[in-house]
PDB file of C-alpha atoms in Angstrom:
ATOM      1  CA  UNK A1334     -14.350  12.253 -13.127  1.00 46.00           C
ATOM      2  CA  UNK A1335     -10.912  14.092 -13.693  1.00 50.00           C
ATOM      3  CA  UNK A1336      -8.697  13.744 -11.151  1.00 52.00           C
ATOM      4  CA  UNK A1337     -10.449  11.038  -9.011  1.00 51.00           C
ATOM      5  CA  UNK A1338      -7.597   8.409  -7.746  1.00 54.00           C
ATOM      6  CA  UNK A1339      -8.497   4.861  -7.697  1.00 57.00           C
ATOM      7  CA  UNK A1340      -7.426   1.974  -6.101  1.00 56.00           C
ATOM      8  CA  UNK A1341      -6.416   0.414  -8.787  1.00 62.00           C
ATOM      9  CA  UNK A1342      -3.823   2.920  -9.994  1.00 70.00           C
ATOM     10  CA  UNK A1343      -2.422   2.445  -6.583  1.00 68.00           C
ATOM     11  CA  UNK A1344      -2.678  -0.965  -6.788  1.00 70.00           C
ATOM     12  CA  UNK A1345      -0.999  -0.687  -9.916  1.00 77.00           C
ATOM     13  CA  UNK A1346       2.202   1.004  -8.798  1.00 78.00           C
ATOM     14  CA  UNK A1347       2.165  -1.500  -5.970  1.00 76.00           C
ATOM     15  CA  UNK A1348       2.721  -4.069  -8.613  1.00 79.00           C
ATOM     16  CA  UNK A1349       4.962  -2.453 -11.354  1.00 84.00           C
ATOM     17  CA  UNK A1350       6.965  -2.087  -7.878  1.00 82.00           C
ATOM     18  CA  UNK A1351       7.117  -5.328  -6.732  1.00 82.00           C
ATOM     19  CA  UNK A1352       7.235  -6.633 -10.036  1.00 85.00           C
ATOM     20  CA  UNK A1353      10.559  -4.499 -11.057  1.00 89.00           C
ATOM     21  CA  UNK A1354      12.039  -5.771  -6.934  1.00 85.00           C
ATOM     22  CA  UNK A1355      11.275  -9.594  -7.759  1.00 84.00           C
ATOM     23  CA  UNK A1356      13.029  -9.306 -10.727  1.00 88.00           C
ATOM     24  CA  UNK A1357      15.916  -7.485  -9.251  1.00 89.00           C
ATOM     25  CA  UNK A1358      16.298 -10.054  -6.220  1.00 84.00           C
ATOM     26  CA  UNK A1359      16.077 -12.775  -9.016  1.00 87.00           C
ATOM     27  CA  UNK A1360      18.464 -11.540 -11.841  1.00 90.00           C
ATOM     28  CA  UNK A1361      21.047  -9.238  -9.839  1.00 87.00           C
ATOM     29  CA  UNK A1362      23.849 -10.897  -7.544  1.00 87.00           C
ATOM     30  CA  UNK A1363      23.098  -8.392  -4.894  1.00 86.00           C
ATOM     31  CA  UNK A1364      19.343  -7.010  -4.925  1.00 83.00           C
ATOM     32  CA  UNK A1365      20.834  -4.795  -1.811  1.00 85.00           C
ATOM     33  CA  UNK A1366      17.429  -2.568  -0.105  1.00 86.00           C
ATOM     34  CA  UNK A1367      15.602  -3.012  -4.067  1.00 85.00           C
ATOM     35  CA  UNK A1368      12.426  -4.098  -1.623  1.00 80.00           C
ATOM     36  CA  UNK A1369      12.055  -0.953   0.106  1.00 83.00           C
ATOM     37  CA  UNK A1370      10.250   0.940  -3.030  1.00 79.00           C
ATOM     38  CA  UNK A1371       7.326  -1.204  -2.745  1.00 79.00           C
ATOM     39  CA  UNK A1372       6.946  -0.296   0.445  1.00 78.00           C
ATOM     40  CA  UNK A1373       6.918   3.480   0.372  1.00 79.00           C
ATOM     41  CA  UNK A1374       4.396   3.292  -1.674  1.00 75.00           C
ATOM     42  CA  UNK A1375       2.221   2.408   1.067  1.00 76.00           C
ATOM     43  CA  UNK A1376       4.121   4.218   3.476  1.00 79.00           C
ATOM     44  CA  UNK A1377       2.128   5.752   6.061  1.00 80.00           C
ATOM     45  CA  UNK A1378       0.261   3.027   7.220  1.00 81.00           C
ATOM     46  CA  UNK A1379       2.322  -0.119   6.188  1.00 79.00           C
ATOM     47  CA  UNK A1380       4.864   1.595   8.882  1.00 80.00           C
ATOM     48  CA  UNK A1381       1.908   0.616  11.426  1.00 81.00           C
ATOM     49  CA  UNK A1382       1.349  -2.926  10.235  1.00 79.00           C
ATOM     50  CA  UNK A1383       5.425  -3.437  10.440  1.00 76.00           C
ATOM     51  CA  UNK A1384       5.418  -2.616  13.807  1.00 78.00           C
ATOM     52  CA  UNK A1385       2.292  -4.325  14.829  1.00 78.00           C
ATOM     53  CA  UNK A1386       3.917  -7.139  13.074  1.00 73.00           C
ATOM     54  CA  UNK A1387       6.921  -7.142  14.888  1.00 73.00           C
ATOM     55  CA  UNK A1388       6.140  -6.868  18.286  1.00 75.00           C
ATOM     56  CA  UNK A1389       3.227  -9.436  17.929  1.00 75.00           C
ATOM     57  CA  UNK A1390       5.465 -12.012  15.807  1.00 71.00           C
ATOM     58  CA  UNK A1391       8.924 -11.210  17.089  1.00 69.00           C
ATOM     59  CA  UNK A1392      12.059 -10.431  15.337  1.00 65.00           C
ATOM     60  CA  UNK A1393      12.887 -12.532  11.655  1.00 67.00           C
ATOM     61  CA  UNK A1394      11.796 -11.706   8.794  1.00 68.00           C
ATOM     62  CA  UNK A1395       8.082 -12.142   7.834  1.00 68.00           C
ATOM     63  CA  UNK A1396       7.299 -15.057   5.207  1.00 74.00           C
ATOM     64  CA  UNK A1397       7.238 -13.325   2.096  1.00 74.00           C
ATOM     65  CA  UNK A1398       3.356 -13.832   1.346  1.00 78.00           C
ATOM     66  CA  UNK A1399       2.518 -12.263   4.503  1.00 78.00           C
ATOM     67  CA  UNK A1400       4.760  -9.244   3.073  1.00 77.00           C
ATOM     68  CA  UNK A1401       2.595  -8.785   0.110  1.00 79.00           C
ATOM     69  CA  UNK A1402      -0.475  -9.340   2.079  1.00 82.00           C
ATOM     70  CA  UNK A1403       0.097  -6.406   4.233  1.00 81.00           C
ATOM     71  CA  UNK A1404       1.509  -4.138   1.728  1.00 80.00           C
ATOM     72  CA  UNK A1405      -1.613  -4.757  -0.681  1.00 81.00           C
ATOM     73  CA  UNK A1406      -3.704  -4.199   2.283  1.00 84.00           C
ATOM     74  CA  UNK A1407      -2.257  -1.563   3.597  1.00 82.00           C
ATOM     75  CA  UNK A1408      -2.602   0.354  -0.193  1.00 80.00           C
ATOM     76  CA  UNK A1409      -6.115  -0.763  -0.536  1.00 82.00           C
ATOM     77  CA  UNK A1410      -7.167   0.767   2.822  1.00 83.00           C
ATOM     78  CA  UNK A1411      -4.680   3.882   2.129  1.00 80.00           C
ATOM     79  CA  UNK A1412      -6.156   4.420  -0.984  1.00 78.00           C
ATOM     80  CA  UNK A1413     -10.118   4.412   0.497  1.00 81.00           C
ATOM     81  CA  UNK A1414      -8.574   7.133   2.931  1.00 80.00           C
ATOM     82  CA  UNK A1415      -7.830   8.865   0.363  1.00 78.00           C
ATOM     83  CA  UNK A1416     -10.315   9.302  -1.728  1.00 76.00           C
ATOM     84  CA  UNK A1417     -13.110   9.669   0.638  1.00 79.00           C
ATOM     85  CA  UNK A1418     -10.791  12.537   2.453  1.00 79.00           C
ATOM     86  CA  UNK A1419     -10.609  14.402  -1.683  1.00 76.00           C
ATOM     87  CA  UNK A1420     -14.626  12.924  -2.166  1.00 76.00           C
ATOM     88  CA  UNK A1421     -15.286  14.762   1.450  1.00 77.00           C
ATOM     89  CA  UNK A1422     -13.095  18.321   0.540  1.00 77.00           C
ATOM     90  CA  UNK A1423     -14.586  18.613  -2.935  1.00 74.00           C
ATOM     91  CA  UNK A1424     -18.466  18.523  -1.180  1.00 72.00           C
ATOM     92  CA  UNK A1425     -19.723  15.810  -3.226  1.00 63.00           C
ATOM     93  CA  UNK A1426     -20.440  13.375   0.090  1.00 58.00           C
ATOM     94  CA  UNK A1427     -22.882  16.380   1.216  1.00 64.00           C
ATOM     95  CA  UNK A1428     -24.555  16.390  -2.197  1.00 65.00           C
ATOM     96  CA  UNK A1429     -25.722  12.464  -2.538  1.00 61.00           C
ATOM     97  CA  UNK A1430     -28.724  11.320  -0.687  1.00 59.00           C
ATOM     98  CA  UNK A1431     -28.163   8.787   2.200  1.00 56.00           C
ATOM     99  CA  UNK A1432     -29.241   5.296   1.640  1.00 61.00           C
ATOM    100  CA  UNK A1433     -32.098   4.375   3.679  1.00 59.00           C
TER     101      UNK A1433
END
């Protein structure tokens, strides 16, 4: 299976990315935008769950555990996307037989 993305190695580089910003914000005197990489990695649809976010919540800043809830979220589902949009283009959906 060369080539097949999982979400774990999106998950991963989630991680290394929030990893590398929590120790920035904890060890530099000004961590400035550091927490904007781990969220492009999950940009397309984390954009969508910010602004849901917002205009349900209001204005502030979210608690930080409802951050990394909807930025690992938002990879996971990104990442099944993904792969069944490749699985689908390669033909090997057409090829399995449908559970019954």
């Amino acid at each position: 299976m060369e080539g097949v993305r999982t979400p774990g190695g999106s998950l991963g580089r989630v991680g290394a990315a929030v990893a590398f910003a929590t120790a920035v914000t904890l060890f530099a005197p000004d961590p400035g935008f550091v927490w904007v990489l781990p969220a492009l990695c999950a940009f397309p649809l984390f954009l969508f769950a910010t602004l849901i976010h917002g205009t349900t919540l209001g204005d502030g800043q979210p608690a930080t555990w409802l951050f990394l809830t909807e930025l690992v979220l938002c990879v996971l589902t990104q990442s099944l996307a993904l792969g069944t949009i490749v699985e689908a283009s390669r033909g090997r959906l057409r090829g399995r037989p449908r559970a019954s």
